[in-house]
mmCIF file of C-alpha atoms and ligand atoms in Angstrom:
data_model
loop_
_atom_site.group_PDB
_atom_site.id
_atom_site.type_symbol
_atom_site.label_atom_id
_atom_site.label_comp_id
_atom_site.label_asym_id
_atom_site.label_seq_id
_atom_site.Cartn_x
_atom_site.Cartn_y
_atom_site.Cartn_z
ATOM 1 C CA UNK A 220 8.242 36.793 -13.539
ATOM 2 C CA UNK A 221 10.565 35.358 -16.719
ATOM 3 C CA UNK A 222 9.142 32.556 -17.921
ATOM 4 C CA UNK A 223 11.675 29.257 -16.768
ATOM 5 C CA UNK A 224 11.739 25.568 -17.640
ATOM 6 C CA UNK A 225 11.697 22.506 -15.331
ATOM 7 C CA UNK A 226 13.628 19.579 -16.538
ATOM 8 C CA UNK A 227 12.221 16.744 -14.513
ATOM 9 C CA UNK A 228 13.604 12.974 -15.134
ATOM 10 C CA UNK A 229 11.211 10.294 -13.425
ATOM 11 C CA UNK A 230 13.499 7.283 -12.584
ATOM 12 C CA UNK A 231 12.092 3.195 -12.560
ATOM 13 C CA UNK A 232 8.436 2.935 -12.475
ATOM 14 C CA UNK A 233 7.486 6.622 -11.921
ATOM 15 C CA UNK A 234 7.758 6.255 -15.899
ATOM 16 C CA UNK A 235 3.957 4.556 -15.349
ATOM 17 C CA UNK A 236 2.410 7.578 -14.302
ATOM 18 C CA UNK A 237 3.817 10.035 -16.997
ATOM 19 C CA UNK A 238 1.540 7.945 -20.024
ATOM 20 C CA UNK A 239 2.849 8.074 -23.490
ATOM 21 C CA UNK A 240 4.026 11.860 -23.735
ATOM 22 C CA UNK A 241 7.312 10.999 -21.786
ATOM 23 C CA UNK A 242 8.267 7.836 -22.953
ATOM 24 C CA UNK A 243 11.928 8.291 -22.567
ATOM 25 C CA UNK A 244 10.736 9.815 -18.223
ATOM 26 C CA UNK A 245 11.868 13.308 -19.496
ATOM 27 C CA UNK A 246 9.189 15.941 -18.478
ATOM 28 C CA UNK A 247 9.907 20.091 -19.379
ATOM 29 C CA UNK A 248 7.377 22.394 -17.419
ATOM 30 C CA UNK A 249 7.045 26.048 -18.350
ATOM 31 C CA UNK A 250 6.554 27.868 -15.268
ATOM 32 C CA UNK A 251 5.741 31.520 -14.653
ATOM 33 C CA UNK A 252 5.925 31.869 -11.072
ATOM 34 C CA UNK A 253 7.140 30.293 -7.838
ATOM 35 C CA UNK A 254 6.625 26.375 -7.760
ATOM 36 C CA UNK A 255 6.653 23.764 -5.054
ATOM 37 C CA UNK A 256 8.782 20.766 -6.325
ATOM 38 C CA UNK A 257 6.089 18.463 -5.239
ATOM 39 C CA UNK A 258 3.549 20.667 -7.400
ATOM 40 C CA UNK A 259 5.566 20.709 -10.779
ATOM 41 C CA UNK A 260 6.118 16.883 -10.032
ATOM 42 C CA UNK A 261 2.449 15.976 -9.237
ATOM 43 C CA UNK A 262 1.278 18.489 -12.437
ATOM 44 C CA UNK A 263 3.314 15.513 -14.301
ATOM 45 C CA UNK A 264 0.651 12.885 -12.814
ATOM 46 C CA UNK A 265 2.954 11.191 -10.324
ATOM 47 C CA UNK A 266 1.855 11.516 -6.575
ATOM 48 C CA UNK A 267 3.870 12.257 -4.457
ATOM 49 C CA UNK A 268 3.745 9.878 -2.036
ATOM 50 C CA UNK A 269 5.366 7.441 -5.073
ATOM 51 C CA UNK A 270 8.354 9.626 -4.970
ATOM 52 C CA UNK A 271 11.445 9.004 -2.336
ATOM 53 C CA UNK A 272 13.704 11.152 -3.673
ATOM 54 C CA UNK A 273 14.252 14.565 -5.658
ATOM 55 C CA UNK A 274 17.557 16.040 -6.742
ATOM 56 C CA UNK A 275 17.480 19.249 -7.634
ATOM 57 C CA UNK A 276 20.303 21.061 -9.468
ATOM 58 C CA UNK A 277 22.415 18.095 -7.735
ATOM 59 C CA UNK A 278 21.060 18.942 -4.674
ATOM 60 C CA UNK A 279 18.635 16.151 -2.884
ATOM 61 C CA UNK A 280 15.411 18.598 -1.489
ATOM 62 C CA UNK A 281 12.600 18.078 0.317
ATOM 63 C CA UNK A 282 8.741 18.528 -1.564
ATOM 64 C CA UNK A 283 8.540 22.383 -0.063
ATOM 65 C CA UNK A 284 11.324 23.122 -2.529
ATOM 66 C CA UNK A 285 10.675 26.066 -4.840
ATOM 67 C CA UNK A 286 11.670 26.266 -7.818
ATOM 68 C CA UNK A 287 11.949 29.641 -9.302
ATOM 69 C CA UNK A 288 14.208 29.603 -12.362
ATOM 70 C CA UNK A 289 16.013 27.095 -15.010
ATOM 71 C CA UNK A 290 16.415 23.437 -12.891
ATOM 72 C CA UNK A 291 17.299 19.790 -13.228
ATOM 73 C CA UNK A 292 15.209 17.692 -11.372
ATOM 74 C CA UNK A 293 15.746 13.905 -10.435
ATOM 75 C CA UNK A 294 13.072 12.558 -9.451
ATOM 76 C CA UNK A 295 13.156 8.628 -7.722
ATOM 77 C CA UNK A 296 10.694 6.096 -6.679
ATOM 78 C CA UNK A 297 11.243 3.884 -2.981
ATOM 79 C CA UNK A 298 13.348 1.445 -3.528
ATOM 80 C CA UNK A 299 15.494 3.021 -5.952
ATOM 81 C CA UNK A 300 18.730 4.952 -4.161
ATOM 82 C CA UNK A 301 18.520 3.066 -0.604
ATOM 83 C CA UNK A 302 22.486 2.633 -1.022
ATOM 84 C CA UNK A 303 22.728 6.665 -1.382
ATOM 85 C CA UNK A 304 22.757 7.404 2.418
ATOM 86 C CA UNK A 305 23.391 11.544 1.472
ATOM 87 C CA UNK A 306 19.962 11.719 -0.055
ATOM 88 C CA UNK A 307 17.013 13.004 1.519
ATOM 89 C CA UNK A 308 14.496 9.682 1.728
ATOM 90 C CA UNK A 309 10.887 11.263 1.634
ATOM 91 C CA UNK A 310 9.091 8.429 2.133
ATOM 92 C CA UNK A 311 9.284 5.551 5.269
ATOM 93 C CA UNK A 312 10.317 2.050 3.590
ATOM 94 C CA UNK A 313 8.071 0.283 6.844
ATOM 95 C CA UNK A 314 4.770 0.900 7.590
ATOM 96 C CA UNK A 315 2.781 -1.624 8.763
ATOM 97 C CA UNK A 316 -0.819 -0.775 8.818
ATOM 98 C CA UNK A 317 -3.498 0.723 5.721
ATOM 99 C CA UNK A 318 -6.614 2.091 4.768
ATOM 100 C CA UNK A 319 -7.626 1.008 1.268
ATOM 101 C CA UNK A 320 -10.294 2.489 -0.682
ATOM 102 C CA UNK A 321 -13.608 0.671 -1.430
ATOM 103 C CA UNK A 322 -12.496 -1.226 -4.825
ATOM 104 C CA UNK A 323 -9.667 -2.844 -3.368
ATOM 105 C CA UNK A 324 -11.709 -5.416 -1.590
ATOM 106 C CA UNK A 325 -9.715 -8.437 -2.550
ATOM 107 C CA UNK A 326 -6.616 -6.984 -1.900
ATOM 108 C CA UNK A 327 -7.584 -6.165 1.413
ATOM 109 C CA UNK A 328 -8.870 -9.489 2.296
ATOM 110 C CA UNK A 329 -5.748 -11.131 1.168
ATOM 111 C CA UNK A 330 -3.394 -8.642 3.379
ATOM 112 C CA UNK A 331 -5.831 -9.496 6.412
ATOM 113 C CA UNK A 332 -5.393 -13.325 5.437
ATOM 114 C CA UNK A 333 -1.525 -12.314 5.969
ATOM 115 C CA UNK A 334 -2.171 -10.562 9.368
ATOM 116 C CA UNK A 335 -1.991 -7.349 8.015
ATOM 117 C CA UNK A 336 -3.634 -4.681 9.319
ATOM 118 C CA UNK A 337 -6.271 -2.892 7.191
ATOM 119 C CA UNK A 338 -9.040 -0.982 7.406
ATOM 120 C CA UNK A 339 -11.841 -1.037 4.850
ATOM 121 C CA UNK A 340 -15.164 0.358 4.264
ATOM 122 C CA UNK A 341 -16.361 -0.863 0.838
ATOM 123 C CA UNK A 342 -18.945 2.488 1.070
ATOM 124 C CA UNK A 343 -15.663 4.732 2.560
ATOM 125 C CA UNK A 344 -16.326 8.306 1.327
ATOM 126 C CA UNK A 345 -12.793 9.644 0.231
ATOM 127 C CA UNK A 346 -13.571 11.764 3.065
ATOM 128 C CA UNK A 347 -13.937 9.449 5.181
ATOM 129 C CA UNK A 348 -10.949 7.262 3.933
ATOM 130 C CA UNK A 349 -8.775 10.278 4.303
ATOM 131 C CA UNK A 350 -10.263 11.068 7.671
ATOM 132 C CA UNK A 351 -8.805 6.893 9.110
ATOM 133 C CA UNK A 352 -5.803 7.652 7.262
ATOM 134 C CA UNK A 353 -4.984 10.519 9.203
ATOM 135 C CA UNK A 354 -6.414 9.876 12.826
ATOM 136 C CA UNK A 355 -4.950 6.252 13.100
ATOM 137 C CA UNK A 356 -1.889 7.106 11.157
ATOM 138 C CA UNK A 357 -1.838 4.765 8.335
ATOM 139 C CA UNK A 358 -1.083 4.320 4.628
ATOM 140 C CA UNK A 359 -3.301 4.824 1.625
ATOM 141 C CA UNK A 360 -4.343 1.867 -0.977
ATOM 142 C CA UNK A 361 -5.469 3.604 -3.529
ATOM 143 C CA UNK A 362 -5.451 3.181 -7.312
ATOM 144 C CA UNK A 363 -7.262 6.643 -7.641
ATOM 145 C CA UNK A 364 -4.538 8.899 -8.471
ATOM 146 C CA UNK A 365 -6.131 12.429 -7.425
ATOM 147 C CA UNK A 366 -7.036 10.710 -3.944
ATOM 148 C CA UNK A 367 -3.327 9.953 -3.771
ATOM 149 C CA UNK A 368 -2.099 13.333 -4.446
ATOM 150 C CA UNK A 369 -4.421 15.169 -1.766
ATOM 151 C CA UNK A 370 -1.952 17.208 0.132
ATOM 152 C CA UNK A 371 -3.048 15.174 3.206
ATOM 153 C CA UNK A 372 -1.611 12.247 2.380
ATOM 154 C CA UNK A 373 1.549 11.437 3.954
ATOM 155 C CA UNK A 374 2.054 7.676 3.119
ATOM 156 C CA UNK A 375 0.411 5.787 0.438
ATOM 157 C CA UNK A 376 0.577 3.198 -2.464
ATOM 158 C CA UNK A 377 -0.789 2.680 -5.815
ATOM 159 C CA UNK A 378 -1.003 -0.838 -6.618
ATOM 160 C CA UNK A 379 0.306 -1.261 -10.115
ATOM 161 C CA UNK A 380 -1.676 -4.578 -10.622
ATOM 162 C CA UNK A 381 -5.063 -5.141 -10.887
ATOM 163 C CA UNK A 382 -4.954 -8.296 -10.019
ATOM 164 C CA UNK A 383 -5.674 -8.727 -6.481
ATOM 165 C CA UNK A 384 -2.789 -11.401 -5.665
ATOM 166 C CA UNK A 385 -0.315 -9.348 -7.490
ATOM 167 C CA UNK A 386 -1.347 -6.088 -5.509
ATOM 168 C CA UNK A 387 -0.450 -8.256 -2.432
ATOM 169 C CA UNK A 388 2.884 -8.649 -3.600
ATOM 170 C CA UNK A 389 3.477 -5.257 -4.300
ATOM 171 C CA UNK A 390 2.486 -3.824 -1.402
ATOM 172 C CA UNK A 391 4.054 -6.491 1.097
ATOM 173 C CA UNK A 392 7.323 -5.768 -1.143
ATOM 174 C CA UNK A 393 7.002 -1.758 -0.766
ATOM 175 C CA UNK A 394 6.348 -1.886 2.925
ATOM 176 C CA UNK A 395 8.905 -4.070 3.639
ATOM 177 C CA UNK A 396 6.110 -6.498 5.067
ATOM 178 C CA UNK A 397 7.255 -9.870 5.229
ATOM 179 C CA UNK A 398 9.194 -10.748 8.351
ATOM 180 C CA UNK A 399 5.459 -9.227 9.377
ATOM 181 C CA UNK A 400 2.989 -11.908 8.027
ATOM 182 C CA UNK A 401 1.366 -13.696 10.308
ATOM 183 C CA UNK A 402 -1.548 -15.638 8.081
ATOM 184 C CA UNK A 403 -4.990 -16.496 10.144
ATOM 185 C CA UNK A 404 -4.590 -14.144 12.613
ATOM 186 C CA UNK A 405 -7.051 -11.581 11.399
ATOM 187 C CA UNK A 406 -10.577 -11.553 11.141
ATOM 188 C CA UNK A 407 -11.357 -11.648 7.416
ATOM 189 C CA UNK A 408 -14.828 -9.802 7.779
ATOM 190 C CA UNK A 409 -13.621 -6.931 10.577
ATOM 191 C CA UNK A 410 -9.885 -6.737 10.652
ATOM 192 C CA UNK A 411 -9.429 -7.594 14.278
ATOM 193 C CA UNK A 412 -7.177 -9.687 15.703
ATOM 194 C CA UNK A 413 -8.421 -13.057 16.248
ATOM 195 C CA UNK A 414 -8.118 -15.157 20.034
ATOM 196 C CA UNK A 415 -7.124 -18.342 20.141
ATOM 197 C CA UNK A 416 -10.879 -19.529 22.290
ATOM 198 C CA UNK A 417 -11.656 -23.238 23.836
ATOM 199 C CA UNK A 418 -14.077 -25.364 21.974
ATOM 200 C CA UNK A 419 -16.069 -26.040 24.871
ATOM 201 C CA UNK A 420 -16.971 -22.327 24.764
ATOM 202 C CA UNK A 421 -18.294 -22.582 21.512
ATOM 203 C CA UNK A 422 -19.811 -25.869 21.077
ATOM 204 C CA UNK A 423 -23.382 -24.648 20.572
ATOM 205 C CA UNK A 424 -22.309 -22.261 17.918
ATOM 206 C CA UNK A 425 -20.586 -24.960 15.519
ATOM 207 C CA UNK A 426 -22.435 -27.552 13.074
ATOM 208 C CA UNK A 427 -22.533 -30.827 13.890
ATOM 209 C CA UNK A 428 -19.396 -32.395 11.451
ATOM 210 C CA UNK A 429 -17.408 -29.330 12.482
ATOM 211 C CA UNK A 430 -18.331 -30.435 16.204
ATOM 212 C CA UNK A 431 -16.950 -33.541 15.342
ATOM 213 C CA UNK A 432 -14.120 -33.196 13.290
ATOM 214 C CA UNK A 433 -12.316 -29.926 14.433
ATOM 215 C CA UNK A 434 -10.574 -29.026 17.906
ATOM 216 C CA UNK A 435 -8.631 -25.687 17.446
ATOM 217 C CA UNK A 436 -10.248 -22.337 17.072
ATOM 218 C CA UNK A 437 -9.860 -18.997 16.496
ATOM 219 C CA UNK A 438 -12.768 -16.311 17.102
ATOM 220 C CA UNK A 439 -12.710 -12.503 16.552
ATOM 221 C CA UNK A 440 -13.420 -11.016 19.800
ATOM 222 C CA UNK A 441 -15.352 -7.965 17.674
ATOM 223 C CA UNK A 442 -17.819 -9.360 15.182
ATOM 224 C CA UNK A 443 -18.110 -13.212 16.782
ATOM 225 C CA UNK A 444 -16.447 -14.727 13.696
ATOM 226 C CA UNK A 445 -15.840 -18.039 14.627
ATOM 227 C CA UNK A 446 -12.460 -19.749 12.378
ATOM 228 C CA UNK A 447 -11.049 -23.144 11.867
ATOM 229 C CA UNK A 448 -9.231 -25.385 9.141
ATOM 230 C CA UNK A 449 -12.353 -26.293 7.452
ATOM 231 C CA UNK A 450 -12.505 -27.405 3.780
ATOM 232 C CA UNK A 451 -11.854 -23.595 3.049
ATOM 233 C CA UNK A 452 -8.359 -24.189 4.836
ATOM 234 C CA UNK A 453 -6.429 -25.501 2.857
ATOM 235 C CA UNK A 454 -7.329 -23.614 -0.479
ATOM 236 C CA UNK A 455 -6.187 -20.230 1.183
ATOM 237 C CA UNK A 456 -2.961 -22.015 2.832
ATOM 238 C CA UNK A 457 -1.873 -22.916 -1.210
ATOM 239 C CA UNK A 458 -2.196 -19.748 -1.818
ATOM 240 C CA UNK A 459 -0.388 -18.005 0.881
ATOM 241 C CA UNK A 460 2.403 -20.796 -0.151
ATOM 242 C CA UNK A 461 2.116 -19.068 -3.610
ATOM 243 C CA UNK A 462 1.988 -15.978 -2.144
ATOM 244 C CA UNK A 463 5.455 -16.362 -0.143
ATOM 245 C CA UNK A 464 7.223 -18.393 -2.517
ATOM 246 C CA UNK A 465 6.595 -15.596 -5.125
ATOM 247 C CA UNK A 466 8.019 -12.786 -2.780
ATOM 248 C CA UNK A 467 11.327 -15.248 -1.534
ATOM 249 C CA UNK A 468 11.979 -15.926 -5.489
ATOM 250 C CA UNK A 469 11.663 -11.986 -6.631
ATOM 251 C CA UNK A 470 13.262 -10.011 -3.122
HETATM 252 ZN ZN1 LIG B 169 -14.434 -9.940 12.938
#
């Protein structure tokens, strides 16, 4: 086959993934034979599940497009051309429950201390993770690239921060999350929902100033967790308020 370029533009923050030899988001390829669009994008080091929308040669496509001479690709992250109802949206704006990989620990605390459904295994083979991903149907957290791009993976996320509060922004702004959050009703440890459960049930489980001082509680019907607004309380409810007031200021 005659050797043909790929012109690929990488709109907003796809720019991230293309490191210093794109500054300007302009990618050529040199291709010799018969390309998936999703392969000549991901060869760039975006994943695909990143990218919402490609135009190609004008035309919006979906990632089995081949390319197989001289194009102009556009390619655009979620987010980006929601007004655009002709294009071809790749990716769902909602989803509501995760899997994230075993170094996003904090993050996944904090979404679970929002309601949010995740599950986590800190010792998760990728295997494994891809395995939950695609039996219960949920999103990847991941800030491994190459786990990201796995042709398995239908929905995911690469947090751009790696700072664990800022990750929780992101990800409750790119899943459309927040009319979602529901904080302390999760179990922290297991990710189960937690059930509202009468003290006198519990009594002989609680110290003796806790026996005293508190009367509501929560406890996850799964790993026994017993929760109530102890002196922990309050320091997570700041910053959940810091949390949401972020996200309201910056839609
Ligand atoms: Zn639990």
């Amino acid at each position: 086959m005659k050797p043909f370029t790929v012109r690929l533009r990488f709109h907003g923050d796809l720019g991230l993934f293309l490191g210093s030899r794109a500054s300007d988001g302009v990618i050529e390829r040199r291709l010799t034979e018969k390309t998936s669009i999703k392969d000549v994008i991901e060869s760039c080091g975006v994943p695909h599940p990143e990218v919402d929308v490609v135009v190609v040669n004008g035309h919006s496509v979906g990632f089995d497009e081949t390319v197989a001479g001289e194009v102009e690709a556009e390619v655009f992250p979620i987010g980006h051309c929601r007004t655009r109802s002709t294009y071809k949206h790749l990716q769902y704006s909602r989803i509501l429950i995760f899997v994230a990989d075993g170094h996003l620990g904090k993050l996944t605390r904090n979404l679970r201390l929002f309601g949010v459904d995740v599950a986590y295994d800190q010792n998760a083979s990728d295997e494994q993770l891809l395995e939950v991903m695609t039996s219960e149907n949920r999103a990847l957290l991941t800030r491994d690239r190459r786990l990201l791009m796995h042709a398995v993976v239908q929905h995911g996320y690469w947090p751009r921060s790696q700072n664990a509060d800022e990750q929780t922004i992101e990800v409750i702004r790119r899943f459309d999350l927040l009319e979602f959050v529901a904080p302390f009703t999760r179990c922290l440890r297991c990710n189960a929902p937690l059930e509202e459960t009468a003290k006198a049930d519990i009594i002989d489980k609680l110290e003796p100033l806790t026996k005293t001082y508190y009367n509501q509680f929560r406890r996850c019907p799964r790993c026994k967790q017993i929760y109530w607004a102890g002196s922990h309380f309050s320091k997570l409810q700041k910053r959940i308020d810091e949390i949401h007031s972020r996200l309201r200021d910056q839609p």
